[in-house]
Coordinates of C-alpha atoms in Angstrom, one line a residue:
M1132 CA 19.2 20.8 -40.9
A1133 CA 21.6 22.7 -43.1
K1134 CA 22.9 19.8 -45.3
T1135 CA 19.5 19.3 -46.1
R1136 CA 18.4 23.0 -47.0
A1137 CA 21.8 22.9 -49.1
S1138 CA 20.5 19.9 -50.9
L1139 CA 17.2 21.2 -51.6
R1140 CA 18.6 24.9 -52.6
P1141 CA 18.2 25.6 -56.3
K1142 CA 21.4 25.2 -58.6
A1143 CA 23.4 28.6 -59.1
P1144 CA 22.8 29.8 -62.6
Q1145 CA 25.1 29.2 -65.5
S1146 CA 24.6 31.8 -67.3
P1147 CA 22.5 35.4 -67.6
S1148 CA 20.2 33.6 -70.2
A1149 CA 19.6 30.6 -67.7
A1150 CA 18.8 33.2 -64.9
D1151 CA 16.3 34.9 -66.7
T1152 CA 14.3 31.8 -67.9
A1153 CA 11.9 31.5 -64.9
P1154 CA 12.8 33.8 -61.7
A1155 CA 9.4 34.1 -60.6
S1156 CA 8.9 30.1 -60.3
S1157 CA 12.6 29.6 -58.6
T1158 CA 11.6 32.4 -56.1
W1159 CA 8.0 30.4 -55.3
A1160 CA 9.7 26.8 -55.2
W1161 CA 12.6 28.2 -52.8
T1162 CA 9.6 29.6 -50.5
G1163 CA 7.5 26.6 -50.4
V1164 CA 10.7 24.5 -49.3
K1165 CA 11.2 26.7 -46.8
V1166 CA 7.8 26.4 -45.4
A1167 CA 7.8 23.0 -45.7
V1168 CA 10.9 22.6 -43.9
L1169 CA 9.9 24.7 -41.0
G1170 CA 6.3 22.6 -41.0
A1171 CA 8.1 19.5 -40.4
A1172 CA 10.4 20.9 -37.9
C1173 CA 7.6 22.4 -36.0
I1174 CA 5.7 19.2 -36.4
A1175 CA 8.5 16.9 -35.2
A1176 CA 8.8 19.4 -31.9
Y1177 CA 5.4 18.9 -31.3
I1178 CA 5.4 14.8 -31.1
A1179 CA 8.5 15.2 -29.3
R1180 CA 7.2 17.3 -26.5
D1181 CA 3.5 15.0 -26.1
P1182 CA 3.3 11.2 -26.0
P1183 CA 2.7 9.4 -29.0
N1184 CA -0.7 9.4 -30.6
V1185 CA -0.8 13.0 -30.3
L1186 CA -1.8 13.8 -33.7
G1187 CA -4.0 10.6 -34.0
F1188 CA -1.5 8.3 -35.6
N1189 CA -1.7 4.7 -33.8
S1190 CA 1.9 3.9 -34.5
K1191 CA 3.6 1.5 -32.1
P1192 CA 5.3 3.4 -29.2
A1193 CA 8.9 2.8 -28.7
E1194 CA 9.9 1.5 -25.4
T1195 CA 10.4 3.5 -22.3
P1196 CA 12.5 6.5 -23.7
A1197 CA 15.4 7.5 -22.2
T1198 CA 14.2 11.0 -21.0
Q1199 CA 11.3 9.8 -19.5
S1200 CA 10.7 10.7 -15.7
Q1201 CA 11.4 8.4 -13.0
N1202 CA 8.1 8.8 -11.6
V1203 CA 6.4 7.5 -15.0
G1204 CA 8.6 4.7 -15.3
F1205 CA 7.7 3.5 -11.7
M1206 CA 4.2 3.7 -12.4
A1207 CA 4.8 2.0 -15.6
A1208 CA 6.4 -1.1 -13.7
V1209 CA 3.4 -0.6 -11.6
L1210 CA 0.9 -1.3 -13.8
K1211 CA 2.6 -2.7 -16.8
K1212 CA 2.5 -6.5 -17.7
S1213 CA 6.0 -7.5 -18.6
Q1214 CA 6.3 -10.8 -21.0
G1215 CA 3.1 -12.2 -19.4
Q1216 CA 5.1 -12.4 -15.9
N1217 CA 4.2 -10.3 -12.6
I1218 CA 3.4 -6.7 -13.0
C1219 CA 3.9 -4.1 -10.2
K1220 CA 7.1 -4.9 -9.3
P1221 CA 8.6 -2.1 -8.6
E1222 CA 12.2 -2.1 -8.0
G1223 CA 14.9 -0.1 -5.8
F1224 CA 14.7 1.7 -2.2
V1225 CA 11.9 3.3 -1.2
M1226 CA 12.6 7.2 -0.8
D1227 CA 14.5 8.3 2.4
T1228 CA 14.5 4.8 4.2
Y1229 CA 16.4 1.4 3.8
S1230 CA 13.7 -0.5 2.6
D1231 CA 13.1 -1.2 -1.1
F1232 CA 9.3 -2.2 -2.2
D1233 CA 10.0 -5.7 -2.8
S1234 CA 10.9 -6.2 0.9
V1235 CA 8.1 -4.3 2.1
E1236 CA 5.8 -6.2 0.2
A1237 CA 7.4 -9.4 1.6
L1238 CA 7.1 -8.3 5.2
N1239 CA 3.3 -7.6 4.4
R1240 CA 2.7 -10.7 3.1
R1241 CA 3.7 -12.3 6.5
V1242 CA 2.7 -9.8 8.9
S1243 CA -1.3 -9.5 7.6
K1244 CA -2.4 -12.7 8.5
P1245 CA -1.9 -12.3 12.3
L1246 CA -2.5 -8.2 12.1
R1247 CA -5.6 -8.9 10.8
K1248 CA -6.6 -11.4 13.5
L1249 CA -5.0 -8.9 16.1
I1250 CA -7.1 -6.1 15.3
E1251 CA -10.1 -8.3 15.3
T1252 CA -9.7 -8.9 19.2
K1253 CA -11.7 -7.2 21.4
F1254 CA -8.7 -4.7 23.1
F1255 CA -7.7 -3.7 19.5
R1256 CA -11.0 -3.2 17.7
T1257 CA -12.4 -0.8 20.5
L1258 CA -11.7 2.8 20.8
K1259 CA -13.1 5.8 22.4
V1260 CA -13.5 8.8 20.2
D1261 CA -14.9 12.1 20.5
L1262 CA -16.4 12.2 17.2
Y1263 CA -18.7 15.9 18.1
K1264 CA -16.0 17.8 19.2
P1265 CA -16.7 21.2 16.8
C1266 CA -14.3 22.5 14.2
E1267 CA -11.9 25.3 15.2
F1268 CA -10.8 26.4 11.6
W1269 CA -14.4 27.3 9.9
R1270 CA -17.9 27.0 9.3
T1271 CA -18.4 23.6 8.4
E1272 CA -21.4 22.8 5.6
G1273 CA -23.0 20.0 8.0
S1274 CA -23.0 16.7 8.7
C1275 CA -23.6 13.6 6.1
F1276 CA -26.4 11.9 6.9
Q1277 CA -26.0 9.1 4.3
R1278 CA -26.5 5.9 5.9
D1279 CA -22.6 4.8 5.2
C1280 CA -21.4 7.9 7.1
I1281 CA -22.7 7.1 10.2
A1282 CA -20.5 5.8 12.8
Q1283 CA -22.1 2.8 15.0
P1284 CA -21.7 3.3 18.6
L1285 CA -21.3 0.5 21.0
E1286 CA -23.4 -0.2 23.9
D1287 CA -22.4 0.1 27.2
S1288 CA -22.6 -3.7 27.9
E1289 CA -20.0 -4.2 24.9
V1290 CA -17.5 -2.4 26.2
P1291 CA -15.3 -4.2 28.9
V1292 CA -16.1 -3.3 32.4
I1293 CA -12.8 -2.5 33.2
W1294 CA -12.7 0.5 30.9
Q1295 CA -15.7 1.8 32.0
A1296 CA -14.8 1.6 35.6
S1297 CA -11.7 3.7 35.1
T1298 CA -13.5 6.5 33.2
V1299 CA -13.4 9.6 35.2
D1300 CA -16.2 12.1 35.6
Q1301 CA -14.6 15.7 35.1
N1302 CA -17.7 17.4 36.3
D1303 CA -17.0 15.7 40.3
F1304 CA -13.9 17.7 40.1
G1305 CA -14.9 20.9 38.7
P1306 CA -12.0 23.0 37.7
F1307 CA -9.3 21.5 39.9
L1308 CA -9.1 18.6 37.4
H1309 CA -7.1 19.5 34.4
R1310 CA -5.9 16.7 32.1
P1311 CA -4.0 18.8 28.8
E1312 CA -5.0 17.2 25.6
F1313 CA -1.1 16.4 24.7
T1314 CA 2.3 16.5 26.3
D1315 CA 5.6 18.1 25.2
K1316 CA 6.3 14.5 23.8
D1317 CA 2.8 14.1 21.9
F1318 CA 3.0 14.8 18.1
T1319 CA -1.0 14.7 17.9
I1320 CA -3.9 15.2 19.9
V1321 CA -4.0 12.2 22.3
N1322 CA -7.5 12.6 24.1
D1323 CA -7.1 9.9 27.2
E1324 CA -10.2 7.5 27.1
S1325 CA -10.2 7.7 31.0
F1326 CA -11.0 11.4 30.7
G1327 CA -13.5 14.1 28.6
D1328 CA -16.0 13.5 25.7
G1329 CA -16.2 10.8 23.4
I1330 CA -18.2 7.6 22.4
W1331 CA -16.8 3.9 22.0
L1332 CA -16.9 2.5 18.6
D1333 CA -16.0 -0.6 17.1
L1334 CA -13.3 -0.2 14.3
V1335 CA -14.3 -3.4 12.4
T1336 CA -17.8 -2.8 12.0
N1337 CA -17.0 0.9 11.4
P1338 CA -14.5 0.1 8.3
E1339 CA -12.9 3.1 6.3
R1340 CA -14.3 2.8 3.0
F1341 CA -16.5 4.4 0.3
T1342 CA -19.3 6.4 1.9
G1343 CA -20.2 9.1 -0.5
Y1344 CA -18.8 11.7 1.2
A1345 CA -18.8 14.6 -1.4
G1346 CA -18.2 18.1 -2.0
A1347 CA -16.7 21.4 -1.0
G1348 CA -16.4 19.9 2.7
A1349 CA -14.7 17.0 1.6
N1350 CA -12.1 18.9 -0.6
A1351 CA -11.5 21.8 2.0
I1352 CA -9.9 19.3 4.5
W1353 CA -6.9 18.0 2.6
M1354 CA -6.4 21.5 0.7
S1355 CA -6.1 23.0 4.1
I1356 CA -3.6 20.8 5.4
Y1357 CA -1.3 20.7 2.1
Q1358 CA -1.6 24.6 1.9
H1359 CA -1.4 25.5 5.6
N1360 CA 0.4 22.8 7.5
C1361 CA 2.9 21.3 5.2
F1362 CA 5.9 23.8 5.9
G1363 CA 4.7 25.4 1.9
V1364 CA 5.3 21.9 0.8
Q1365 CA 2.2 21.4 -0.9
P1366 CA 1.0 19.2 -4.4
Y1367 CA -0.9 20.6 -7.3
I1368 CA -4.5 19.2 -6.1
Q1369 CA -5.1 17.3 -9.3
D1370 CA -8.6 18.5 -10.9
T1371 CA -8.7 16.0 -13.7
A1372 CA -7.9 13.0 -11.7
G1373 CA -11.9 12.4 -10.8
G1374 CA -11.3 14.5 -7.4
W1375 CA -8.5 14.4 -5.4
G1376 CA -10.6 15.4 -2.3
S1377 CA -14.3 14.2 -3.4
Q1378 CA -15.3 10.7 -3.9
L1379 CA -18.1 12.3 -6.0
V1380 CA -17.7 15.4 -8.1
N1381 CA -14.5 17.2 -9.5
L1382 CA -13.5 20.4 -7.8
D1383 CA -15.6 22.3 -9.8
G1384 CA -18.6 20.6 -8.4
K1385 CA -19.3 18.9 -11.8
A1386 CA -19.7 15.4 -12.2
M1387 CA -16.5 13.7 -13.1
P1388 CA -16.3 10.1 -14.1
F1389 CA -13.0 8.1 -13.0
V1390 CA -10.4 8.2 -15.6
K1391 CA -10.1 4.6 -17.6
P1392 CA -6.9 3.0 -18.0
P1393 CA -5.6 1.7 -21.5
H1394 CA -6.6 -2.0 -22.5
N1395 CA -3.5 -2.4 -24.3
H1396 CA -0.2 -2.2 -22.5
R1397 CA 1.7 -0.2 -25.2
E1398 CA -0.5 2.6 -24.2
L1399 CA 0.2 2.5 -20.8
V1400 CA 3.1 4.8 -20.8
P1401 CA 1.8 7.6 -22.9
F1402 CA -1.2 7.4 -20.7
L1403 CA 0.6 7.5 -17.3
V1404 CA 3.0 10.7 -19.0
N1405 CA -0.4 12.6 -19.9
L1406 CA -1.7 12.2 -15.9
A1407 CA 1.5 12.3 -13.7
E1408 CA 2.1 15.4 -11.7
E1409 CA 6.0 15.4 -12.2
E1410 CA 5.3 15.8 -16.0
R1411 CA 3.8 19.3 -15.3
G1412 CA 6.4 20.3 -13.2
I1413 CA 4.9 20.2 -10.1
T1414 CA 6.5 17.1 -8.2
L1415 CA 8.0 17.6 -4.6
P1416 CA 11.3 20.0 -4.8
K1417 CA 14.6 18.3 -4.4
D1418 CA 16.2 20.6 -2.0
V1419 CA 13.1 20.3 0.5
P1420 CA 15.1 19.8 4.0
H1421 CA 14.7 15.8 5.0
E1422 CA 12.5 16.8 7.8
Y1423 CA 9.7 18.5 5.7
R1424 CA 9.8 15.7 3.1
M1425 CA 9.0 13.4 5.7
F1426 CA 6.2 15.4 7.1
Y1427 CA 4.6 15.8 3.8
R1428 CA 5.4 12.2 2.5
A1429 CA 3.6 10.9 5.9
V1430 CA 0.4 13.3 5.0
S1431 CA 0.3 12.2 1.5
G1432 CA 0.9 8.9 2.4
L1433 CA -2.2 8.7 4.9
H1434 CA -4.3 10.5 2.1
A1435 CA -3.3 8.2 -0.4
S1436 CA -3.9 5.0 1.4
T1437 CA -7.5 6.5 2.4
S1438 CA -7.9 7.0 -1.3
T1439 CA -6.8 3.4 -1.8
H1440 CA -9.2 1.8 0.8
I1441 CA -12.0 3.9 -1.1
C1442 CA -11.4 2.5 -4.4
S1443 CA -10.9 -1.1 -2.7
D1444 CA -14.1 -1.1 -0.8
Y1445 CA -16.3 0.6 -3.3
F1446 CA -20.1 0.4 -3.7
N1447 CA -20.8 -1.1 -7.1
A1448 CA -24.8 0.2 -7.4
T1449 CA -25.1 -2.0 -10.4
S1450 CA -24.5 -4.9 -8.7
G1451 CA -25.0 -3.8 -4.8
K1452 CA -21.7 -5.3 -3.4
W1453 CA -18.8 -4.0 -2.4
E1454 CA -15.9 -4.5 -4.7
P1455 CA -12.7 -3.2 -5.9
N1456 CA -12.6 -0.6 -8.5
L1457 CA -9.4 -0.5 -10.7
N1458 CA -10.7 2.9 -12.8
C1459 CA -11.0 4.8 -9.3
F1460 CA -7.5 3.5 -8.6
I1461 CA -6.1 4.2 -11.6
S1462 CA -7.8 8.2 -11.3
R1463 CA -7.0 8.6 -7.1
I1464 CA -3.9 6.8 -6.9
G1465 CA -2.2 4.5 -9.9
A1466 CA -1.7 7.9 -12.0
F1467 CA 0.0 9.5 -9.5
P1468 CA 3.5 8.0 -8.8
D1469 CA 4.2 10.1 -5.6
R1470 CA 1.0 9.4 -3.8
L1471 CA 1.7 5.5 -4.2
Q1472 CA 5.3 5.7 -3.2
N1473 CA 3.9 7.3 -0.1
I1474 CA 2.1 4.6 0.8
Y1475 CA 5.1 2.3 1.1
F1476 CA 7.2 5.0 2.9
N1477 CA 4.3 5.3 5.8
Y1478 CA 4.5 1.3 5.7
V1479 CA 7.9 1.6 6.5
L1480 CA 8.0 4.7 9.0
L1481 CA 5.3 2.7 11.1
T1482 CA 7.5 -0.4 11.1
R1483 CA 10.3 1.2 12.2
A1484 CA 8.3 2.5 15.2
I1485 CA 6.9 -0.7 16.2
Q1486 CA 10.2 -2.3 16.2
K1487 CA 11.4 0.6 18.3
M1488 CA 8.8 -0.2 20.6
A1489 CA 8.5 -3.8 20.5
P1490 CA 9.8 -4.7 24.1
Y1491 CA 7.2 -2.2 25.6
I1492 CA 5.0 -3.7 23.2
A1493 CA 5.5 -7.3 24.3
K1494 CA 5.0 -6.2 27.9
Y1495 CA 2.2 -3.9 27.7
D1496 CA -1.1 -5.3 30.0
Y1497 CA -3.7 -6.2 27.8
K1498 CA -5.9 -7.6 30.1
I1499 CA -9.3 -7.0 29.8
G1500 CA -11.4 -9.6 31.8
M1501 CA -12.2 -12.1 29.2
P1502 CA -10.1 -15.3 29.4
A1503 CA -10.8 -15.9 25.6
E1504 CA -9.4 -12.2 24.4
D1505 CA -6.8 -12.1 26.7
K1506 CA -5.2 -15.2 25.3
A1507 CA -5.6 -14.2 21.9
V1508 CA -3.9 -11.3 22.3
K1509 CA -1.2 -12.7 24.1
Q1510 CA -0.7 -15.2 21.3
L1511 CA -0.8 -12.8 18.3
V1512 CA 1.2 -9.6 19.8
P1513 CA 4.3 -12.0 19.9
R1514 CA 3.7 -13.5 16.3
V1515 CA 3.2 -9.6 14.7
L1516 CA 6.4 -8.7 16.5
K1517 CA 8.5 -11.3 15.2
E1518 CA 8.0 -10.5 12.0
V1519 CA 8.5 -7.0 12.4
N1520 CA 11.8 -7.5 13.8
K1521 CA 12.7 -9.5 11.2
A1522 CA 12.8 -6.8 8.7
G1523 CA 16.0 -5.0 10.2
L1524 CA 16.7 -1.8 9.8
V1525 CA 14.2 -0.1 7.5
F1526 CA 14.4 3.5 8.7
D1527 CA 17.2 5.3 10.6
D1528 CA 15.3 8.1 12.9
S1529 CA 18.5 9.1 14.0
E1530 CA 19.4 11.0 11.2
L1531 CA 16.6 13.8 11.6
F1532 CA 16.4 16.6 13.9
L1533 CA 20.1 16.7 14.3
G1534 CA 22.3 20.2 14.4
P1535 CA 21.8 23.7 16.6
G1536 CA 18.1 24.2 15.1
G1537 CA 17.1 20.2 15.4
N1538 CA 15.0 21.1 18.5
A1539 CA 13.1 24.3 17.3
L1540 CA 12.3 22.4 14.1
K1541 CA 10.8 19.5 16.1
G1542 CA 8.6 21.6 17.9
E1543 CA 7.0 23.2 14.8
F1544 CA 6.9 19.8 13.4
K1545 CA 4.7 18.9 16.3
D1546 CA 2.6 22.1 16.1
N1547 CA 1.4 21.2 12.9
F1548 CA 0.6 17.5 13.1
R1549 CA -1.0 18.6 16.3
N1550 CA -3.0 20.9 13.7
I1551 CA -3.7 18.4 11.4
S1552 CA -5.4 16.1 14.0
R1553 CA -7.6 19.2 14.9
I1554 CA -8.6 19.5 11.1
M1555 CA -9.9 16.1 11.2
D1556 CA -12.9 17.2 13.6
C1557 CA -14.1 19.5 10.5
T1558 CA -14.7 16.2 8.5
G1559 CA -18.2 16.4 8.0
C1560 CA -18.6 12.2 7.5
E1561 CA -18.7 10.7 10.8
K1562 CA -16.6 7.4 9.5
C1563 CA -14.4 9.7 7.9
R1564 CA -13.6 11.4 10.7
L1565 CA -13.3 8.7 12.9
W1566 CA -10.8 7.0 10.4
G1567 CA -9.1 10.4 10.0
K1568 CA -8.4 10.8 13.9
T1569 CA -7.6 7.5 14.8
Q1570 CA -4.8 7.1 11.7
T1571 CA -3.4 10.6 12.4
L1572 CA -3.1 9.5 16.1
G1573 CA -1.7 6.2 14.7
I1574 CA 1.0 8.2 12.7
G1575 CA 1.2 10.9 15.8
T1576 CA 2.1 7.9 18.1
A1577 CA 4.5 6.2 15.5
L1578 CA 6.5 9.7 15.4
K1579 CA 6.4 10.2 19.3
A1580 CA 7.9 6.9 19.5
L1581 CA 10.5 7.8 16.7
F1582 CA 11.6 11.2 17.9
S1583 CA 10.4 11.9 21.6
Y1584 CA 12.4 8.6 22.9
K1585 CA 15.9 7.4 22.7
D1586 CA 15.9 3.5 21.8
K1587 CA 16.8 3.0 25.4
A1588 CA 13.7 4.2 26.9
F1589 CA 11.8 1.2 25.6
R1590 CA 14.3 -1.3 27.6
K1591 CA 13.7 -3.0 30.9
S1592 CA 11.5 -0.8 33.4
F1593 CA 9.9 1.7 30.9
T1594 CA 9.6 4.1 33.7
A1595 CA 10.3 7.1 31.1
V1596 CA 7.7 6.0 28.8
D1597 CA 4.2 7.2 28.5
F1598 CA 1.7 5.7 25.8
K1599 CA -2.2 5.7 26.7
R1600 CA -4.2 2.6 25.5
N1601 CA -5.6 4.4 23.0
E1602 CA -2.1 5.4 21.0
I1603 CA -1.3 1.8 21.1
V1604 CA -4.8 0.9 19.7
A1605 CA -4.3 3.5 17.0
L1606 CA -0.9 2.8 16.1
I1607 CA -1.7 -1.1 15.4
N1608 CA -4.9 -0.1 13.5
T1609 CA -3.0 2.6 11.3
Y1610 CA -0.5 -0.1 10.6
F1611 CA -3.3 -2.8 9.8
Q1612 CA -4.6 -0.1 7.4
F1613 CA -1.5 0.8 5.3
S1614 CA -1.0 -3.5 5.2
R1615 CA -4.5 -3.4 3.7
S1616 CA -3.4 -0.7 1.4
I1617 CA -0.5 -2.6 0.1
E1618 CA -2.5 -5.8 0.0
A1619 CA -4.9 -3.6 -2.5
I1620 CA -2.1 -2.4 -4.6
E1621 CA -1.3 -6.3 -5.5
T1622 CA -5.1 -6.8 -6.1
F1623 CA -5.2 -4.2 -8.3
R1624 CA -2.2 -4.8 -10.2
A1625 CA -3.7 -8.9 -10.7
M1626 CA -7.1 -7.0 -12.0
Y1627 CA -5.2 -4.7 -14.6
Q1628 CA -3.2 -7.9 -15.8
D1629 CA -6.6 -9.7 -16.2
L1630 CA -7.6 -6.6 -18.4
L1631 CA -4.8 -6.9 -20.4
T1632 CA -4.8 -10.6 -21.0
D1633 CA -8.4 -10.4 -21.8
Q1634 CA -7.8 -7.8 -24.4
K1635 CA -5.0 -9.7 -26.0
A1636 CA -7.3 -12.9 -26.0
S1637 CA -9.7 -10.8 -27.8
S1638 CA -7.6 -9.3 -29.9
K1639 CA -6.3 -12.6 -31.3
T1640 CA -9.8 -13.9 -31.8
D1641 CA -11.0 -11.1 -33.6
G1642 CA -8.1 -11.2 -35.8
S1643 CA -8.4 -15.0 -36.7
K1644 CA -12.0 -14.1 -38.1

């Protein structure tokens, strides 16, 4: 800049007569030059701070800038078409794990089919849940009575006799019979099926999908979890993303359409930079302890997976069909790389838990007195375990809760996660509450397997191992829910690639005319 100013500065006067010719005009000329240079510098700085097109220019954006955040780069790889090849091929390892993104997707493609068949068996699709337990934390706004919010219970005749016969009526024993909601090894509220309140439900006929549940109550659930139960590591609730807690309205109560992704792949990186949390300085701090980070990622991954299901199984009022909604996915998940990556993290976490429990799961008694059902489970469980075990070491649970403060930290960890399972009772939508409680129990079961037992406990006699039937059912169904999310991400990739291809073809056609 100094060189530029020197070249533009008026030459020194050669003689007194030359200096006297036009002093006023020289002064004004030099002032104009300084203003122009200063203005140019400001414009350059503004453009550098913001993505291209900030001034309305439609210039061709450069390749991914060197200063671009890793998160934005990751998301660009997720949705960007690359030379006509596959899109969404994230590279590298899932943070805090020993598994890379490609391996996660490859494993899911192998395990998803037998896993889907397994959760459709009577043993794994039937669960007893206390849906009407009152909220302990705040006065709820009431229940959602829309058709898609209501969970349909099973008739007594649809519940295997062996489970009905084992149910204990606590009224027969009065105060002498006491069953705690959890034990010291549990990371969540367990609610043994053979004791206490609850209704029997079919998880397959009550899927996790878009229900229309919205409003302050929907937002309060996740706000409470993040702000009060994540060790102070809470994210910024992005109110420009079409409602991170609500399905229909923004946090200010106003209707908010989904953010639409660009049709031109050149605009993708600027689009993501505008929306990405990291660019706003609100990404997860790097100095957060490993255990806290794992806790936050487990909760965020559950939240992101739930939102993915909502977008994947979204009711289109125009067509009257349930179908994937790409704009919904971009608004809730695609524009926020941390959320997307945490889905992969939870998949890895659950995979490791099932690997560790594999001998116990293989020997578990799945018989319900229905020969066809018993045979199906006997055939499918080994198929799922075989694929899971082939994945090798994906996550090392022995690295956490070490040192003199490890046990105290683990206790705090359990308290917070149990609190989250209680917060799920405050959900006003029955189906949302069903899946919130089921998946919290599923992740809690995985944490219990990883951090309450040594590997040797799951070998031979299993005398020291205590898992209820509903814990096994919740674990496998939660694994399937994250499997669905991985599949949905691949579906949305294909949808976005088709969108770009159609746009490119349309542009060529218009150009030829």
